[in-house]
Amino acid sequence: MAHNVPADSHHRPSTRYVGVSTKMYMGYAESLRWLRAVRHEVDTRPALAAGRVVPFVIPSHPVLPAAAEVIAGSPLILGAQNAGWADGPWTGEVAPSMLAELGVSLVELGHAERRRYLHEDNAMVAKKVTAAVAAGITPLLCVGELERAEPADAAAVVYGQISAATGGDWTATGSLIIAYEPVWAIGADKPAQAAYISAVVKALRALLQLQGVGELPIIYGGSAKPGLLPQLDQVSGLFLGRFAHDAANFGSVLDEALAAAERGNVH
């Protein structure tokens, strides 16, 4: 069975998270080959066992049972790309309770593509967050501004999305990991500038601190790749995309995260 997200990691600001979603880019067999390659990258870095860097993988739904077997016994966390908001008559959805049975302990919710093209609004994302937490699964809540803005303005947008996803119950954020993904940077040739990312996250943490949750894990996604993490300040890790389809790139970012963890806290 796959590992769970460490229960105390949300309360340790020094914890880094490095993960990747395959979206729909890989077929079934290709996904398993990739997962075995990622497992090798993790196995050759025994320092990951200390838990200061938490690696995770999010393959397509049909791959999840086999993925749990591939990564069993490693520090890798298994995630899912989406979940429904309840058990019952929701054709085509997958209940969080079933994902939990399959060894999933992390679920990506509120991604910009689902918000834009599948019309998932804040209310639906909030229902999914509540259902995931009830099933014992950590929501990886995707948030981000539509267009590049002043960092303070972008942070205000993201803060509003987090508030909406928890129904304004800030104590509920203790169950979340935030994936800050500026919509304009998703699928771009390069990520947002490191200074911009750091400024937005710094401003966001200041807003969150007013609610007593300034140490919430916030990772960056949006064309993220090796070389970015060492340039970031107050960011808890990276949510990688197509650059990590080469497992060696995933390993490179793990090395960067391990080095950062050695240096000390995110803040």
PDB file of C-alpha atoms in Angstrom:
ATOM      1  CA  MET A   1       0.000   0.000   0.000  1.00  0.00           C
ATOM      2  CA  ALA A   2       1.223   3.510  -0.745  1.00  0.00           C
ATOM      3  CA  HIS A   3       2.293   5.849   2.019  1.00  0.00           C
ATOM      4  CA  ASN A   4       0.029   8.512   3.433  1.00  0.00           C
ATOM      5  CA  VAL A   5       0.963  12.168   3.531  1.00  0.00           C
ATOM      6  CA  PRO A   6       2.848  12.460   6.845  1.00  0.00           C
ATOM      7  CA  ALA A   7       0.348  13.610   9.438  1.00  0.00           C
ATOM      8  CA  ASP A   8       2.686  16.178  10.948  1.00  0.00           C
ATOM      9  CA  SER A   9       4.173  17.507   7.717  1.00  0.00           C
ATOM     10  CA  HIS A  10       1.640  20.341   7.490  1.00  0.00           C
ATOM     11  CA  HIS A  11       2.955  21.701  10.778  1.00  0.00           C
ATOM     12  CA  ARG A  12       6.631  21.590   9.769  1.00  0.00           C
ATOM     13  CA  PRO A  13       7.429  24.586   7.568  1.00  0.00           C
ATOM     14  CA  SER A  14      10.706  22.958   6.555  1.00  0.00           C
ATOM     15  CA  THR A  15       8.904  20.128   4.719  1.00  0.00           C
ATOM     16  CA  ARG A  16       9.244  20.227   0.942  1.00  0.00           C
ATOM     17  CA  TYR A  17       6.885  18.575  -1.541  1.00  0.00           C
ATOM     18  CA  VAL A  18       7.920  17.557  -5.040  1.00  0.00           C
ATOM     19  CA  GLY A  19       5.379  15.903  -7.278  1.00  0.00           C
ATOM     20  CA  VAL A  20       4.066  15.468 -10.771  1.00  0.00           C
ATOM     21  CA  SER A  21       0.748  14.866 -12.523  1.00  0.00           C
ATOM     22  CA  THR A  22       0.817  12.972 -15.812  1.00  0.00           C
ATOM     23  CA  LYS A  23      -2.560  14.441 -16.845  1.00  0.00           C
ATOM     24  CA  MET A  24      -3.601  12.440 -19.965  1.00  0.00           C
ATOM     25  CA  TYR A  25      -0.220  12.386 -21.667  1.00  0.00           C
ATOM     26  CA  MET A  26       0.616   8.730 -21.013  1.00  0.00           C
ATOM     27  CA  GLY A  27      -1.101   5.466 -21.846  1.00  0.00           C
ATOM     28  CA  TYR A  28      -1.435   2.661 -19.325  1.00  0.00           C
ATOM     29  CA  ALA A  29       1.752   0.742 -20.119  1.00  0.00           C
ATOM     30  CA  GLU A  30       3.762   3.932 -20.565  1.00  0.00           C
ATOM     31  CA  SER A  31       2.529   5.187 -17.194  1.00  0.00           C
ATOM     32  CA  LEU A  32       3.796   2.062 -15.458  1.00  0.00           C
ATOM     33  CA  ARG A  33       7.177   2.285 -17.168  1.00  0.00           C
ATOM     34  CA  TRP A  34       7.434   5.893 -16.056  1.00  0.00           C
ATOM     35  CA  LEU A  35       6.408   5.057 -12.498  1.00  0.00           C
ATOM     36  CA  ARG A  36       9.092   2.383 -12.279  1.00  0.00           C
ATOM     37  CA  ALA A  37      11.653   4.937 -13.478  1.00  0.00           C
ATOM     38  CA  VAL A  38      10.449   7.441 -10.878  1.00  0.00           C
ATOM     39  CA  ARG A  39      10.608   4.736  -8.215  1.00  0.00           C
ATOM     40  CA  HIS A  40      14.250   4.176  -9.187  1.00  0.00           C
ATOM     41  CA  GLU A  41      15.005   7.900  -8.790  1.00  0.00           C
ATOM     42  CA  VAL A  42      13.477   7.806  -5.310  1.00  0.00           C
ATOM     43  CA  ASP A  43      15.168   4.557  -4.274  1.00  0.00           C
ATOM     44  CA  THR A  44      18.594   5.953  -5.180  1.00  0.00           C
ATOM     45  CA  ARG A  45      18.055   8.884  -2.792  1.00  0.00           C
ATOM     46  CA  PRO A  46      17.874   7.296   0.674  1.00  0.00           C
ATOM     47  CA  ALA A  47      17.764  10.747   2.303  1.00  0.00           C
ATOM     48  CA  LEU A  48      14.089  10.889   1.282  1.00  0.00           C
ATOM     49  CA  ALA A  49      13.313   8.384   4.023  1.00  0.00           C
ATOM     50  CA  ALA A  50      13.760  11.173   6.580  1.00  0.00           C
ATOM     51  CA  GLY A  51      10.515  12.774   5.365  1.00  0.00           C
ATOM     52  CA  ARG A  52      11.837  16.318   4.995  1.00  0.00           C
ATOM     53  CA  VAL A  53      11.115  16.040   1.274  1.00  0.00           C
ATOM     54  CA  VAL A  54       7.838  14.340   0.338  1.00  0.00           C
ATOM     55  CA  PRO A  55       7.675  13.045  -3.267  1.00  0.00           C
ATOM     56  CA  PHE A  56       4.329  12.336  -4.904  1.00  0.00           C
ATOM     57  CA  VAL A  57       2.990  11.043  -8.219  1.00  0.00           C
ATOM     58  CA  ILE A  58      -0.467  11.614  -9.722  1.00  0.00           C
ATOM     59  CA  PRO A  59      -1.194   9.255 -12.635  1.00  0.00           C
ATOM     60  CA  SER A  60      -4.516   8.754 -14.432  1.00  0.00           C
ATOM     61  CA  HIS A  61      -7.328   7.065 -12.530  1.00  0.00           C
ATOM     62  CA  PRO A  62      -7.131   3.643 -14.281  1.00  0.00           C
ATOM     63  CA  VAL A  63      -3.441   3.395 -13.373  1.00  0.00           C
ATOM     64  CA  LEU A  64      -3.932   3.890  -9.621  1.00  0.00           C
ATOM     65  CA  PRO A  65      -4.210   0.253  -8.433  1.00  0.00           C
ATOM     66  CA  ALA A  66      -1.089  -0.827 -10.332  1.00  0.00           C
ATOM     67  CA  ALA A  67       0.700   2.397  -9.360  1.00  0.00           C
ATOM     68  CA  ALA A  68       0.144   1.609  -5.682  1.00  0.00           C
ATOM     69  CA  GLU A  69       1.940  -1.703  -6.206  1.00  0.00           C
ATOM     70  CA  VAL A  70       4.823  -0.108  -8.125  1.00  0.00           C
ATOM     71  CA  ILE A  71       5.562   2.449  -5.414  1.00  0.00           C
ATOM     72  CA  ALA A  72       4.801   0.252  -2.391  1.00  0.00           C
ATOM     73  CA  GLY A  73       7.527   0.380   0.221  1.00  0.00           C
ATOM     74  CA  SER A  74       8.958   3.666  -1.067  1.00  0.00           C
ATOM     75  CA  PRO A  75       8.489   7.195   0.289  1.00  0.00           C
ATOM     76  CA  LEU A  76       6.363   8.066  -2.760  1.00  0.00           C
ATOM     77  CA  ILE A  77       2.849   9.339  -2.082  1.00  0.00           C
ATOM     78  CA  LEU A  78       0.100   8.312  -4.504  1.00  0.00           C
ATOM     79  CA  GLY A  79      -2.288  10.997  -5.703  1.00  0.00           C
ATOM     80  CA  ALA A  80      -5.340  11.172  -7.951  1.00  0.00           C
ATOM     81  CA  GLN A  81      -6.119  13.863 -10.526  1.00  0.00           C
ATOM     82  CA  ASN A  82      -9.681  14.457  -9.392  1.00  0.00           C
ATOM     83  CA  ALA A  83     -12.429  13.153  -7.137  1.00  0.00           C
ATOM     84  CA  GLY A  84     -16.174  13.391  -6.872  1.00  0.00           C
ATOM     85  CA  TRP A  85     -17.909  15.182  -4.014  1.00  0.00           C
ATOM     86  CA  ALA A  86     -19.925  12.239  -2.681  1.00  0.00           C
ATOM     87  CA  ASP A  87     -20.721   8.570  -3.029  1.00  0.00           C
ATOM     88  CA  GLY A  88     -23.908   7.769  -4.918  1.00  0.00           C
ATOM     89  CA  PRO A  89     -25.530   8.366  -8.311  1.00  0.00           C
ATOM     90  CA  TRP A  90     -22.824  10.464  -9.951  1.00  0.00           C
ATOM     91  CA  THR A  91     -22.160   8.699 -13.225  1.00  0.00           C
ATOM     92  CA  GLY A  92     -18.558   8.789 -14.321  1.00  0.00           C
ATOM     93  CA  GLU A  93     -17.199  10.288 -11.092  1.00  0.00           C
ATOM     94  CA  VAL A  94     -14.907   8.520  -8.642  1.00  0.00           C
ATOM     95  CA  ALA A  95     -15.726   8.761  -4.934  1.00  0.00           C
ATOM     96  CA  PRO A  96     -12.974   9.801  -2.528  1.00  0.00           C
ATOM     97  CA  SER A  97     -13.784   6.728  -0.451  1.00  0.00           C
ATOM     98  CA  MET A  98     -12.878   4.459  -3.384  1.00  0.00           C
ATOM     99  CA  LEU A  99      -9.671   6.392  -4.015  1.00  0.00           C
ATOM    100  CA  ALA A 100      -8.745   5.857  -0.376  1.00  0.00           C
ATOM    101  CA  GLU A 101      -9.316   2.115  -0.813  1.00  0.00           C
ATOM    102  CA  LEU A 102      -6.854   2.169  -3.711  1.00  0.00           C
ATOM    103  CA  GLY A 103      -4.090   3.682  -1.591  1.00  0.00           C
ATOM    104  CA  VAL A 104      -4.560   7.284  -2.689  1.00  0.00           C
ATOM    105  CA  SER A 105      -3.712   9.822   0.011  1.00  0.00           C
ATOM    106  CA  LEU A 106      -3.548  13.013  -2.064  1.00  0.00           C
ATOM    107  CA  VAL A 107      -6.019  14.403  -4.591  1.00  0.00           C
ATOM    108  CA  GLU A 108      -5.632  17.294  -7.014  1.00  0.00           C
ATOM    109  CA  LEU A 109      -8.682  19.550  -6.832  1.00  0.00           C
ATOM    110  CA  GLY A 110      -9.651  22.807  -8.489  1.00  0.00           C
ATOM    111  CA  HIS A 111      -7.141  22.694 -11.331  1.00  0.00           C
ATOM    112  CA  ALA A 112      -7.442  25.621 -13.728  1.00  0.00           C
ATOM    113  CA  GLU A 113      -8.324  23.347 -16.648  1.00  0.00           C
ATOM    114  CA  ARG A 114     -11.257  21.877 -14.747  1.00  0.00           C
ATOM    115  CA  ARG A 115     -12.382  25.291 -13.574  1.00  0.00           C
ATOM    116  CA  ARG A 116     -12.257  26.718 -17.102  1.00  0.00           C
ATOM    117  CA  TYR A 117     -13.349  23.901 -19.397  1.00  0.00           C
ATOM    118  CA  LEU A 118     -15.494  21.751 -17.098  1.00  0.00           C
ATOM    119  CA  HIS A 119     -17.003  24.738 -15.314  1.00  0.00           C
ATOM    120  CA  GLU A 120     -16.049  23.713 -11.790  1.00  0.00           C
ATOM    121  CA  ASP A 121     -16.792  26.733  -9.642  1.00  0.00           C
ATOM    122  CA  ASN A 122     -15.657  27.536  -6.116  1.00  0.00           C
ATOM    123  CA  ALA A 123     -18.746  25.906  -4.625  1.00  0.00           C
ATOM    124  CA  MET A 124     -18.053  22.587  -6.362  1.00  0.00           C
ATOM    125  CA  VAL A 125     -14.378  22.700  -5.416  1.00  0.00           C
ATOM    126  CA  ALA A 126     -15.399  23.289  -1.797  1.00  0.00           C
ATOM    127  CA  LYS A 127     -17.672  20.222  -1.861  1.00  0.00           C
ATOM    128  CA  LYS A 128     -14.824  18.116  -3.227  1.00  0.00           C
ATOM    129  CA  VAL A 129     -12.399  19.411  -0.610  1.00  0.00           C
ATOM    130  CA  THR A 130     -14.834  18.523   2.176  1.00  0.00           C
ATOM    131  CA  ALA A 131     -15.452  15.041   0.751  1.00  0.00           C
ATOM    132  CA  ALA A 132     -11.747  14.331   0.303  1.00  0.00           C
ATOM    133  CA  VAL A 133     -10.901  15.350   3.860  1.00  0.00           C
ATOM    134  CA  ALA A 134     -13.767  13.206   5.167  1.00  0.00           C
ATOM    135  CA  ALA A 135     -12.245  10.223   3.320  1.00  0.00           C
ATOM    136  CA  GLY A 136      -8.850  10.868   4.894  1.00  0.00           C
ATOM    137  CA  ILE A 137      -7.295  12.208   1.685  1.00  0.00           C
ATOM    138  CA  THR A 138      -5.220  15.394   1.581  1.00  0.00           C
ATOM    139  CA  PRO A 139      -6.530  17.895  -1.001  1.00  0.00           C
ATOM    140  CA  LEU A 140      -3.875  19.423  -3.239  1.00  0.00           C
ATOM    141  CA  LEU A 141      -5.821  22.603  -3.875  1.00  0.00           C
ATOM    142  CA  CYS A 142      -4.912  24.295  -7.162  1.00  0.00           C
ATOM    143  CA  VAL A 143      -5.223  28.077  -7.153  1.00  0.00           C
ATOM    144  CA  GLY A 144      -3.926  30.935  -9.265  1.00  0.00           C
ATOM    145  CA  GLU A 145      -4.698  34.195 -11.006  1.00  0.00           C
ATOM    146  CA  LEU A 146      -5.882  34.179 -14.628  1.00  0.00           C
ATOM    147  CA  GLU A 147      -3.498  36.883 -15.851  1.00  0.00           C
ATOM    148  CA  ARG A 148      -0.214  38.259 -14.611  1.00  0.00           C
ATOM    149  CA  ALA A 149      -0.900  40.939 -12.016  1.00  0.00           C
ATOM    150  CA  GLU A 150       0.829  42.859  -9.274  1.00  0.00           C
ATOM    151  CA  PRO A 151       1.931  40.300  -6.656  1.00  0.00           C
ATOM    152  CA  ALA A 152      -0.377  41.727  -3.996  1.00  0.00           C
ATOM    153  CA  ASP A 153      -3.354  41.518  -6.356  1.00  0.00           C
ATOM    154  CA  ALA A 154      -2.496  37.963  -7.405  1.00  0.00           C
ATOM    155  CA  ALA A 155      -2.151  36.970  -3.746  1.00  0.00           C
ATOM    156  CA  ALA A 156      -5.579  38.439  -3.001  1.00  0.00           C
ATOM    157  CA  VAL A 157      -7.134  36.325  -5.766  1.00  0.00           C
ATOM    158  CA  VAL A 158      -5.482  33.173  -4.459  1.00  0.00           C
ATOM    159  CA  TYR A 159      -6.431  33.993  -0.866  1.00  0.00           C
ATOM    160  CA  GLY A 160     -10.055  34.267  -1.984  1.00  0.00           C
ATOM    161  CA  GLN A 161      -9.882  30.884  -3.704  1.00  0.00           C
ATOM    162  CA  ILE A 162      -8.510  29.239  -0.572  1.00  0.00           C
ATOM    163  CA  SER A 163     -11.184  30.884   1.571  1.00  0.00           C
ATOM    164  CA  ALA A 164     -13.908  29.700  -0.812  1.00  0.00           C
ATOM    165  CA  ALA A 165     -12.572  26.136  -0.870  1.00  0.00           C
ATOM    166  CA  THR A 166     -12.793  25.909   2.913  1.00  0.00           C
ATOM    167  CA  GLY A 167     -16.043  27.801   3.272  1.00  0.00           C
ATOM    168  CA  GLY A 168     -14.164  30.435   5.254  1.00  0.00           C
ATOM    169  CA  ASP A 169     -13.225  27.863   7.917  1.00  0.00           C
ATOM    170  CA  TRP A 170      -9.528  28.597   8.225  1.00  0.00           C
ATOM    171  CA  THR A 171      -8.968  25.698  10.608  1.00  0.00           C
ATOM    172  CA  ALA A 172      -9.783  23.428   7.650  1.00  0.00           C
ATOM    173  CA  THR A 173      -6.677  24.615   5.827  1.00  0.00           C
ATOM    174  CA  GLY A 174      -4.659  22.401   8.167  1.00  0.00           C
ATOM    175  CA  SER A 175      -5.691  19.515   5.912  1.00  0.00           C
ATOM    176  CA  LEU A 176      -4.570  21.164   2.655  1.00  0.00           C
ATOM    177  CA  ILE A 177      -1.515  21.541   0.485  1.00  0.00           C
ATOM    178  CA  ILE A 178      -1.762  24.553  -1.828  1.00  0.00           C
ATOM    179  CA  ALA A 179      -0.551  24.343  -5.427  1.00  0.00           C
ATOM    180  CA  TYR A 180      -0.052  27.906  -6.622  1.00  0.00           C
ATOM    181  CA  GLU A 181      -0.344  27.754 -10.393  1.00  0.00           C
ATOM    182  CA  PRO A 182      -0.717  31.067 -12.234  1.00  0.00           C
ATOM    183  CA  VAL A 183      -3.118  30.144 -15.025  1.00  0.00           C
ATOM    184  CA  TRP A 184      -1.119  32.157 -17.548  1.00  0.00           C
ATOM    185  CA  ALA A 185       1.990  30.068 -16.815  1.00  0.00           C
ATOM    186  CA  ILE A 186       0.395  26.616 -17.219  1.00  0.00           C
ATOM    187  CA  GLY A 187       1.678  24.986 -20.395  1.00  0.00           C
ATOM    188  CA  ALA A 188       3.955  27.925 -21.168  1.00  0.00           C
ATOM    189  CA  ASP A 189       7.499  27.559 -22.476  1.00  0.00           C
ATOM    190  CA  LYS A 190       8.885  28.651 -19.126  1.00  0.00           C
ATOM    191  CA  PRO A 191       7.574  29.202 -15.607  1.00  0.00           C
ATOM    192  CA  ALA A 192       6.677  32.529 -14.076  1.00  0.00           C
ATOM    193  CA  GLN A 193       9.728  34.499 -12.979  1.00  0.00           C
ATOM    194  CA  ALA A 194      11.149  33.350  -9.658  1.00  0.00           C
ATOM    195  CA  ALA A 195      10.954  36.850  -8.183  1.00  0.00           C
ATOM    196  CA  TYR A 196       7.265  37.092  -9.122  1.00  0.00           C
ATOM    197  CA  ILE A 197       6.440  33.680  -7.647  1.00  0.00           C
ATOM    198  CA  SER A 198       8.253  34.490  -4.424  1.00  0.00           C
ATOM    199  CA  ALA A 199       6.559  37.895  -4.132  1.00  0.00           C
ATOM    200  CA  VAL A 200       3.085  36.422  -4.632  1.00  0.00           C
ATOM    201  CA  VAL A 201       3.680  33.653  -2.099  1.00  0.00           C
ATOM    202  CA  LYS A 202       5.159  36.112   0.413  1.00  0.00           C
ATOM    203  CA  ALA A 203       2.093  38.351   0.077  1.00  0.00           C
ATOM    204  CA  LEU A 204      -0.196  35.321   0.307  1.00  0.00           C
ATOM    205  CA  ARG A 205       1.492  34.107   3.463  1.00  0.00           C
ATOM    206  CA  ALA A 206       1.023  37.556   5.008  1.00  0.00           C
ATOM    207  CA  LEU A 207      -2.713  37.333   4.310  1.00  0.00           C
ATOM    208  CA  LEU A 208      -2.888  33.793   5.631  1.00  0.00           C
ATOM    209  CA  GLN A 209      -0.985  34.781   8.751  1.00  0.00           C
ATOM    210  CA  LEU A 210      -3.870  37.101   9.632  1.00  0.00           C
ATOM    211  CA  GLN A 211      -5.912  33.876   9.940  1.00  0.00           C
ATOM    212  CA  GLY A 212      -3.144  32.052  11.811  1.00  0.00           C
ATOM    213  CA  VAL A 213      -2.259  29.732   8.910  1.00  0.00           C
ATOM    214  CA  GLY A 214       0.809  31.404   7.454  1.00  0.00           C
ATOM    215  CA  GLU A 215       2.797  28.151   7.476  1.00  0.00           C
ATOM    216  CA  LEU A 216       0.421  26.369   5.106  1.00  0.00           C
ATOM    217  CA  PRO A 217       2.394  24.319   2.546  1.00  0.00           C
ATOM    218  CA  ILE A 218       2.432  26.253  -0.752  1.00  0.00           C
ATOM    219  CA  ILE A 219       4.103  24.651  -3.769  1.00  0.00           C
ATOM    220  CA  TYR A 220       4.509  26.189  -7.216  1.00  0.00           C
ATOM    221  CA  GLY A 221       3.266  24.704 -10.467  1.00  0.00           C
ATOM    222  CA  GLY A 222       3.125  26.051 -14.004  1.00  0.00           C
ATOM    223  CA  SER A 223       5.880  24.931 -16.379  1.00  0.00           C
ATOM    224  CA  ALA A 224       8.046  24.183 -13.339  1.00  0.00           C
ATOM    225  CA  LYS A 225      11.330  22.397 -14.048  1.00  0.00           C
ATOM    226  CA  PRO A 226      14.816  21.783 -12.649  1.00  0.00           C
ATOM    227  CA  GLY A 227      16.686  24.905 -11.621  1.00  0.00           C
ATOM    228  CA  LEU A 228      13.631  26.840 -10.410  1.00  0.00           C
ATOM    229  CA  LEU A 229      13.306  25.691  -6.804  1.00  0.00           C
ATOM    230  CA  PRO A 230      16.674  27.074  -5.592  1.00  0.00           C
ATOM    231  CA  GLN A 231      15.586  30.527  -6.817  1.00  0.00           C
ATOM    232  CA  LEU A 232      12.349  30.597  -4.815  1.00  0.00           C
ATOM    233  CA  ASP A 233      11.698  32.071  -1.388  1.00  0.00           C
ATOM    234  CA  GLN A 234       8.943  30.957   1.012  1.00  0.00           C
ATOM    235  CA  VAL A 235       7.816  28.250  -1.453  1.00  0.00           C
ATOM    236  CA  SER A 236       7.375  24.709  -0.114  1.00  0.00           C
ATOM    237  CA  GLY A 237       8.231  22.770  -3.268  1.00  0.00           C
ATOM    238  CA  LEU A 238       7.260  22.202  -6.882  1.00  0.00           C
ATOM    239  CA  PHE A 239       4.331  20.637  -8.712  1.00  0.00           C
ATOM    240  CA  LEU A 240       5.899  19.459 -11.943  1.00  0.00           C
ATOM    241  CA  GLY A 241       4.334  18.800 -15.311  1.00  0.00           C
ATOM    242  CA  ARG A 242       5.696  17.547 -18.593  1.00  0.00           C
ATOM    243  CA  PHE A 243       9.324  18.263 -17.658  1.00  0.00           C
ATOM    244  CA  ALA A 244       9.105  15.408 -15.159  1.00  0.00           C
ATOM    245  CA  HIS A 245       7.952  12.946 -17.801  1.00  0.00           C
ATOM    246  CA  ASP A 246      11.695  12.362 -17.960  1.00  0.00           C
ATOM    247  CA  ALA A 247      12.190  10.695 -14.594  1.00  0.00           C
ATOM    248  CA  ALA A 248      15.751  12.036 -14.407  1.00  0.00           C
ATOM    249  CA  ASN A 249      14.355  15.574 -14.229  1.00  0.00           C
ATOM    250  CA  PHE A 250      12.191  14.494 -11.313  1.00  0.00           C
ATOM    251  CA  GLY A 251      15.335  13.206  -9.628  1.00  0.00           C
ATOM    252  CA  SER A 252      17.120  16.507 -10.249  1.00  0.00           C
ATOM    253  CA  VAL A 253      14.359  18.456  -8.508  1.00  0.00           C
ATOM    254  CA  LEU A 254      14.405  15.991  -5.616  1.00  0.00           C
ATOM    255  CA  ASP A 255      18.110  16.775  -5.211  1.00  0.00           C
ATOM    256  CA  GLU A 256      17.335  20.499  -5.172  1.00  0.00           C
ATOM    257  CA  ALA A 257      14.626  19.977  -2.553  1.00  0.00           C
ATOM    258  CA  LEU A 258      16.884  17.804  -0.398  1.00  0.00           C
ATOM    259  CA  ALA A 259      19.583  20.474  -0.543  1.00  0.00           C
ATOM    260  CA  ALA A 260      17.058  23.137   0.451  1.00  0.00           C
ATOM    261  CA  ALA A 261      15.818  20.996   3.329  1.00  0.00           C
ATOM    262  CA  GLU A 262      19.391  20.712   4.568  1.00  0.00           C
ATOM    263  CA  ARG A 263      19.675  24.505   4.642  1.00  0.00           C
ATOM    264  CA  GLY A 264      16.639  24.979   6.857  1.00  0.00           C
ATOM    265  CA  ASN A 265      13.097  26.313   6.914  1.00  0.00           C
ATOM    266  CA  VAL A 266      11.040  27.646   4.027  1.00  0.00           C
ATOM    267  CA  HIS A 267      10.577  30.908   5.879  1.00  0.00           C
TER     268      HIS A 267
END
